[in-house]
């Protein structure tokens, strides 16, 4: 089997641009974990399409940064809880870049309340952004990837989807839901490639995986009171929050052609909090 495109200098061990020529759509790609993913994939040679909802200035700043480092980055406004917006954004990316190789379903929100105080609106808002959004975007992306015979879909779930959390029933349910969506799309992607006679052992393949970060140092946890974070850290064997870059590097690894045999899995990055 030949595995292409992981170019490594045999003397220095430095890696080249394993994602050169690839196009990656990263939702919520200009802030927090998403921005780290955009930077990491751009650093490996991918052209970035960064999604945003409200943060236009941040998205334009990220695009400027990527471009000043010699990369390519377009920005795409849209609400991932809207099926219409999701289909439009994938269409925009295909129009502007001509292809879509990597979809990172990263956009996410929290509306934390105990179940007894949670309204149907609180429930629906979180489920629509964190779970339905991944479905709305994956559908047109998968169609294109099946046609081309290759691709990567990464769903950013959470440790909360694995262990639950007081006050986060909506978020935990949505993030657990991503595991089922991931496994099913992984099976369907492989089946569709097989049916089209494109399931060979030489190319990058079409894989779907989930990432389950633990507590990561971003704006999402900025509102958590210090004393609560201290208690959280006591439950983490490594006794600290993770950094967005520590999540991004796993995403980049899974995007490489050489990761073609990894599909339908949940990748935990949590300092040992869940094992
Ligand atoms: N931080 C953690 O501890 C942690 C742990 C586990 C999993 N995660 C997951 O990792 C992902 C990123 O989290 P983060 O910590 O980086 O969060 P963050 O800093 O709060 O950023 C959230 C991102 O999602 C985008 N977004 C929110 N609602 C959207 C919508 N309706 N449509 C389109 N984009 C939307 C935001 O875009 P705008 O800025 O344009 O609004 C922003 O870029 C989320 O899925 C989160 O659940 C985070």
Short mmCIF file of C-alpha atoms and ligand atoms in Angstrom, two decimals:
data_model
loop_
_atom_site.label_atom_id
_atom_site.label_comp_id
_atom_site.label_asym_id
_atom_site.label_seq_id
_atom_site.Cartn_x
_atom_site.Cartn_y
_atom_site.Cartn_z
CA UNK A 1 0.00 0.00 0.00
CA UNK A 2 1.34 3.44 -0.83
CA UNK A 3 0.40 6.19 1.55
CA UNK A 4 0.86 9.58 -0.02
CA UNK A 5 1.49 13.12 1.02
CA UNK A 6 3.01 12.95 4.48
CA UNK A 7 6.20 14.61 3.42
CA UNK A 8 8.89 14.46 6.04
CA UNK A 9 12.50 15.52 5.69
CA UNK A 10 14.45 12.36 6.59
CA UNK A 11 17.30 14.42 8.08
CA UNK A 12 15.47 17.05 10.11
CA UNK A 13 12.23 15.16 10.71
CA UNK A 14 10.37 18.33 9.64
CA UNK A 15 7.05 17.73 7.97
CA UNK A 16 6.16 19.44 4.73
CA UNK A 17 2.64 20.35 3.70
CA UNK A 18 0.61 17.14 3.98
CA UNK A 19 -2.62 19.02 3.25
CA UNK A 20 -1.39 21.08 0.28
CA UNK A 21 -4.16 21.48 -2.29
CA UNK A 22 -6.89 20.53 0.20
CA UNK A 23 -9.78 22.79 1.20
CA UNK A 24 -11.06 22.76 4.79
CA UNK A 25 -14.33 24.28 6.00
CA UNK A 26 -14.10 24.93 9.75
CA UNK A 27 -17.33 26.16 11.36
CA UNK A 28 -16.74 28.65 14.16
CA UNK A 29 -13.31 28.69 12.59
CA UNK A 30 -12.16 32.10 13.77
CA UNK A 31 -12.37 31.78 17.55
CA UNK A 32 -11.23 29.39 20.29
CA UNK A 33 -10.71 25.77 19.25
CA UNK A 34 -11.93 26.50 15.71
CA UNK A 35 -9.30 29.21 15.18
CA UNK A 36 -6.58 26.84 16.39
CA UNK A 37 -7.84 24.22 13.92
CA UNK A 38 -7.91 26.76 11.07
CA UNK A 39 -4.32 27.85 11.86
CA UNK A 40 -3.08 24.26 12.19
CA UNK A 41 -4.66 23.09 8.92
CA UNK A 42 -3.45 26.23 7.12
CA UNK A 43 0.04 25.55 8.48
CA UNK A 44 -0.14 22.11 6.87
CA UNK A 45 -1.00 23.63 3.51
CA UNK A 46 -4.82 23.50 3.39
CA UNK A 47 -6.86 26.43 2.07
CA UNK A 48 -9.26 27.45 4.84
CA UNK A 49 -12.92 28.41 4.62
CA UNK A 50 -13.67 29.78 8.08
CA UNK A 51 -17.32 29.86 9.15
CA UNK A 52 -18.63 32.44 11.61
CA UNK A 53 -21.98 33.66 12.85
CA UNK A 54 -21.52 37.00 14.60
CA UNK A 55 -17.76 37.46 14.70
CA UNK A 56 -17.11 39.03 11.30
CA UNK A 57 -14.17 41.14 12.51
CA UNK A 58 -12.52 38.11 14.08
CA UNK A 59 -13.07 36.08 10.91
CA UNK A 60 -11.53 38.81 8.74
CA UNK A 61 -8.60 39.09 11.15
CA UNK A 62 -7.99 35.33 10.97
CA UNK A 63 -8.15 35.43 7.15
CA UNK A 64 -5.62 38.27 7.15
CA UNK A 65 -3.32 36.32 9.46
CA UNK A 66 -3.50 33.13 7.37
CA UNK A 67 -2.88 35.09 4.18
CA UNK A 68 0.03 37.03 5.65
CA UNK A 69 1.60 33.63 6.39
CA UNK A 70 1.26 32.69 2.72
CA UNK A 71 -2.00 30.73 3.06
CA UNK A 72 -5.50 31.04 1.62
CA UNK A 73 -8.55 31.78 3.77
CA UNK A 74 -12.10 32.78 2.85
CA UNK A 75 -14.79 33.63 5.41
CA UNK A 76 -18.43 32.48 5.39
CA UNK A 77 -21.24 33.87 7.50
CA UNK A 78 -24.04 31.54 8.52
CA UNK A 79 -26.07 30.10 11.38
CA UNK A 80 -25.33 26.39 11.61
CA UNK A 81 -28.74 25.80 13.19
CA UNK A 82 -30.28 26.73 9.84
CA UNK A 83 -30.35 24.00 7.19
CA UNK A 84 -30.66 26.70 4.54
CA UNK A 85 -27.52 28.55 5.73
CA UNK A 86 -25.53 25.32 5.94
CA UNK A 87 -26.35 24.28 2.39
CA UNK A 88 -25.60 27.82 1.18
CA UNK A 89 -22.23 27.91 2.95
CA UNK A 90 -21.13 24.57 1.49
CA UNK A 91 -22.22 25.87 -1.93
CA UNK A 92 -20.20 29.07 -1.40
CA UNK A 93 -17.10 27.07 -0.49
CA UNK A 94 -17.46 24.87 -3.57
CA UNK A 95 -18.00 27.93 -5.79
CA UNK A 96 -15.00 29.79 -4.38
CA UNK A 97 -12.54 26.91 -3.93
CA UNK A 98 -13.83 24.33 -6.42
CA UNK A 99 -13.68 21.48 -3.89
CA UNK A 100 -14.17 20.57 -0.25
CA UNK A 101 -11.86 17.98 1.31
CA UNK A 102 -12.28 18.55 5.04
CA UNK A 103 -15.32 19.57 7.06
CA UNK A 104 -14.80 20.37 10.74
CA UNK A 105 -18.14 20.73 12.54
CA UNK A 106 -16.81 22.84 15.39
CA UNK A 107 -19.39 25.59 16.02
CA UNK A 108 -21.04 25.13 19.39
CA UNK A 109 -22.89 26.92 22.19
CA UNK A 110 -24.01 26.28 25.75
CA UNK A 111 -27.22 27.35 27.51
CA UNK A 112 -26.72 25.82 30.94
CA UNK A 113 -29.61 25.16 33.34
CA UNK A 114 -30.82 22.21 35.36
CA UNK A 115 -33.47 20.16 33.56
CA UNK A 116 -36.13 21.43 35.94
CA UNK A 117 -35.48 24.99 34.76
CA UNK A 118 -34.66 24.27 31.12
CA UNK A 119 -37.23 25.52 28.61
CA UNK A 120 -37.96 23.77 25.31
CA UNK A 121 -36.30 26.80 23.64
CA UNK A 122 -33.11 26.28 25.69
CA UNK A 123 -33.13 22.63 24.63
CA UNK A 124 -33.84 23.27 20.96
CA UNK A 125 -31.32 26.07 20.57
CA UNK A 126 -28.42 23.97 21.86
CA UNK A 127 -29.43 20.81 20.01
CA UNK A 128 -29.93 22.68 16.74
CA UNK A 129 -26.48 24.34 16.82
CA UNK A 130 -24.43 21.49 18.33
CA UNK A 131 -26.09 18.48 16.68
CA UNK A 132 -28.43 19.42 13.83
CA UNK A 133 -25.81 21.83 12.45
CA UNK A 134 -23.37 18.95 12.00
CA UNK A 135 -26.02 17.01 10.07
CA UNK A 136 -27.04 20.02 7.94
CA UNK A 137 -23.43 20.66 6.90
CA UNK A 138 -22.34 17.06 6.55
CA UNK A 139 -25.12 16.16 4.14
CA UNK A 140 -24.05 18.39 1.22
CA UNK A 141 -20.36 17.93 2.12
CA UNK A 142 -20.68 14.14 2.14
CA UNK A 143 -22.47 14.15 -1.20
CA UNK A 144 -19.54 16.03 -2.75
CA UNK A 145 -16.94 13.85 -0.99
CA UNK A 146 -18.63 10.61 -2.10
CA UNK A 147 -18.66 11.91 -5.68
CA UNK A 148 -14.92 12.66 -5.43
CA UNK A 149 -14.15 9.45 -3.53
CA UNK A 150 -12.33 11.10 -0.62
CA UNK A 151 -12.75 13.44 2.31
CA UNK A 152 -12.62 14.00 6.04
CA UNK A 153 -15.43 14.95 8.41
CA UNK A 154 -14.54 15.80 12.01
CA UNK A 155 -17.28 16.40 14.56
CA UNK A 156 -16.18 18.35 17.63
CA UNK A 157 -18.08 16.71 20.47
CA UNK A 158 -17.15 16.98 24.16
CA UNK A 159 -16.27 14.99 27.24
CA UNK A 160 -19.68 16.14 28.47
CA UNK A 161 -21.21 13.88 25.80
CA UNK A 162 -19.30 10.98 27.40
CA UNK A 163 -19.95 11.61 31.09
CA UNK A 164 -22.81 14.17 31.33
CA UNK A 165 -22.72 17.24 33.55
CA UNK A 166 -25.05 18.95 35.98
CA UNK A 167 -26.78 21.84 34.20
CA UNK A 168 -25.89 20.65 30.69
CA UNK A 169 -28.61 18.17 29.65
CA UNK A 170 -29.13 19.89 26.30
CA UNK A 171 -25.39 20.14 25.57
CA UNK A 172 -24.63 16.58 26.77
CA UNK A 173 -27.46 15.15 24.67
CA UNK A 174 -26.30 17.04 21.58
CA UNK A 175 -22.66 16.06 22.07
CA UNK A 176 -23.60 12.38 22.68
CA UNK A 177 -25.74 12.59 19.57
CA UNK A 178 -22.63 13.46 17.58
CA UNK A 179 -21.17 10.04 18.44
CA UNK A 180 -24.11 8.26 16.78
CA UNK A 181 -24.01 10.63 13.82
CA UNK A 182 -20.26 10.07 13.44
CA UNK A 183 -20.43 6.27 13.52
CA UNK A 184 -23.37 6.16 11.13
CA UNK A 185 -21.82 8.57 8.63
CA UNK A 186 -18.53 6.64 8.83
CA UNK A 187 -20.37 3.44 7.89
CA UNK A 188 -22.46 5.13 5.20
CA UNK A 189 -19.43 6.88 3.69
CA UNK A 190 -17.54 3.58 3.40
CA UNK A 191 -20.63 1.86 2.00
CA UNK A 192 -21.18 4.61 -0.58
CA UNK A 193 -17.55 4.46 -1.72
CA UNK A 194 -17.79 0.67 -1.99
CA UNK A 195 -20.94 0.92 -4.07
CA UNK A 196 -19.27 3.43 -6.38
CA UNK A 197 -16.22 1.16 -6.75
CA UNK A 198 -14.02 3.78 -5.06
CA UNK A 199 -13.09 1.89 -1.91
CA UNK A 200 -9.42 1.29 -2.64
CA UNK A 201 -6.51 0.89 -0.24
CA UNK A 202 -4.26 3.51 -1.80
CA UNK A 203 -6.07 6.83 -1.56
CA UNK A 204 -6.97 9.06 1.38
CA UNK A 205 -10.41 7.47 1.69
CA UNK A 206 -13.47 9.13 3.21
CA UNK A 207 -13.44 9.05 6.99
CA UNK A 208 -15.68 10.47 9.70
CA UNK A 209 -14.45 10.86 13.27
CA UNK A 210 -15.45 12.65 16.46
CA UNK A 211 -13.21 14.60 18.81
CA UNK A 212 -14.14 14.80 22.48
CA UNK A 213 -12.17 17.58 24.16
CA UNK A 214 -12.18 17.92 27.92
CA UNK A 215 -12.04 21.40 29.47
CA UNK A 216 -10.19 23.67 27.05
CA UNK A 217 -9.07 27.21 27.76
CA UNK A 218 -11.37 29.29 25.49
CA UNK A 219 -14.12 31.89 25.82
CA UNK A 220 -16.58 29.03 26.32
CA UNK A 221 -15.14 28.31 29.76
CA UNK A 222 -14.25 31.95 30.51
CA UNK A 223 -17.54 32.49 32.34
CA UNK A 224 -17.09 29.46 34.59
CA UNK A 225 -16.29 30.77 38.10
CA UNK A 226 -12.71 30.26 39.26
CA UNK A 227 -13.73 28.08 42.22
CA UNK A 228 -15.70 25.76 39.88
CA UNK A 229 -12.72 25.53 37.51
CA UNK A 230 -10.48 24.69 40.47
CA UNK A 231 -12.80 21.81 41.32
CA UNK A 232 -12.75 20.68 37.68
CA UNK A 233 -8.94 20.72 37.65
CA UNK A 234 -8.93 18.45 40.69
CA UNK A 235 -10.75 15.86 38.55
CA UNK A 236 -8.17 16.08 35.74
CA UNK A 237 -5.10 13.89 36.32
CA UNK A 238 -2.94 16.49 34.51
CA UNK A 239 -4.41 19.23 36.80
CA UNK A 240 -4.85 21.85 34.06
CA UNK A 241 -7.13 22.92 31.23
CA UNK A 242 -6.18 21.93 27.70
CA UNK A 243 -5.09 24.44 25.08
CA UNK A 244 -6.96 24.81 21.74
CA UNK A 245 -3.76 23.83 19.88
CA UNK A 246 -3.74 20.49 21.70
CA UNK A 247 -7.11 19.70 20.11
CA UNK A 248 -6.14 21.12 16.71
CA UNK A 249 -3.12 18.85 16.32
CA UNK A 250 -5.31 15.73 16.64
CA UNK A 251 -7.69 17.11 14.00
CA UNK A 252 -4.73 17.75 11.69
CA UNK A 253 -3.44 14.21 12.24
CA UNK A 254 -6.81 12.72 11.31
CA UNK A 255 -6.92 14.87 8.15
CA UNK A 256 -3.73 13.39 6.74
CA UNK A 257 -3.97 10.81 3.96
CA UNK A 258 -2.04 8.38 6.14
CA UNK A 259 -4.92 8.37 8.67
CA UNK A 260 -7.21 6.69 6.12
CA UNK A 261 -7.75 3.59 8.28
CA UNK A 262 -9.17 5.56 11.22
CA UNK A 263 -12.92 6.06 10.94
CA UNK A 264 -16.00 6.09 13.14
CA UNK A 265 -13.94 6.77 16.27
CA UNK A 266 -14.09 9.15 19.20
CA UNK A 267 -10.77 10.87 19.96
CA UNK A 268 -10.61 12.10 23.53
CA UNK A 269 -8.29 14.99 24.45
CA UNK A 270 -8.95 15.61 28.12
CA UNK A 271 -5.81 15.35 30.26
CA UNK A 272 -7.02 11.94 31.43
CA UNK A 273 -10.29 13.25 32.88
CA UNK A 274 -12.25 10.35 31.37
CA UNK A 275 -10.61 6.95 30.98
N1 LIG B 1 -13.89 24.98 25.42
C1 LIG B 1 -14.14 23.78 25.91
O1 LIG B 1 -13.84 23.48 27.07
C2 LIG B 1 -14.76 22.72 25.05
C3 LIG B 1 -14.75 21.41 25.51
C4 LIG B 1 -15.32 20.41 24.74
C5 LIG B 1 -15.88 20.71 23.53
N2 LIG B 1 -15.89 21.99 23.09
C6 LIG B 1 -16.53 22.25 21.81
O2 LIG B 1 -15.58 22.80 20.93
C7 LIG B 1 -16.25 23.67 20.00
C8 LIG B 1 -15.58 25.03 20.03
O3 LIG B 1 -15.65 25.52 21.35
P1 LIG B 1 -14.87 26.82 21.85
O4 LIG B 1 -14.51 26.56 23.26
O5 LIG B 1 -13.83 27.20 20.88
O6 LIG B 1 -16.07 27.86 21.85
P2 LIG B 1 -16.14 29.42 21.64
O7 LIG B 1 -14.81 30.07 21.91
O8 LIG B 1 -17.32 29.87 22.42
O9 LIG B 1 -16.43 29.56 20.08
C9 LIG B 1 -17.64 29.08 19.56
C10 LIG B 1 -17.59 29.22 18.06
O10 LIG B 1 -18.82 28.72 17.51
C11 LIG B 1 -19.36 29.68 16.62
N3 LIG B 1 -20.81 29.61 16.66
C12 LIG B 1 -21.59 29.61 17.77
N4 LIG B 1 -22.88 29.51 17.42
C13 LIG B 1 -22.92 29.45 16.07
C14 LIG B 1 -23.96 29.34 15.12
N5 LIG B 1 -25.24 29.26 15.49
N6 LIG B 1 -23.63 29.30 13.82
C15 LIG B 1 -22.34 29.37 13.43
N7 LIG B 1 -21.30 29.47 14.28
C16 LIG B 1 -21.59 29.52 15.58
C17 LIG B 1 -18.85 31.02 17.10
O11 LIG B 1 -18.87 31.92 16.02
P3 LIG B 1 -19.06 33.52 16.21
O12 LIG B 1 -17.88 33.96 17.05
O13 LIG B 1 -19.04 34.07 14.85
O14 LIG B 1 -20.37 33.72 16.87
C18 LIG B 1 -17.46 30.68 17.60
O15 LIG B 1 -16.54 30.73 16.54
C19 LIG B 1 -17.71 23.69 20.41
O16 LIG B 1 -18.43 22.76 19.65
C20 LIG B 1 -17.66 23.24 21.85
O17 LIG B 1 -18.86 22.65 22.26
C21 LIG B 1 -15.35 23.02 23.82
#
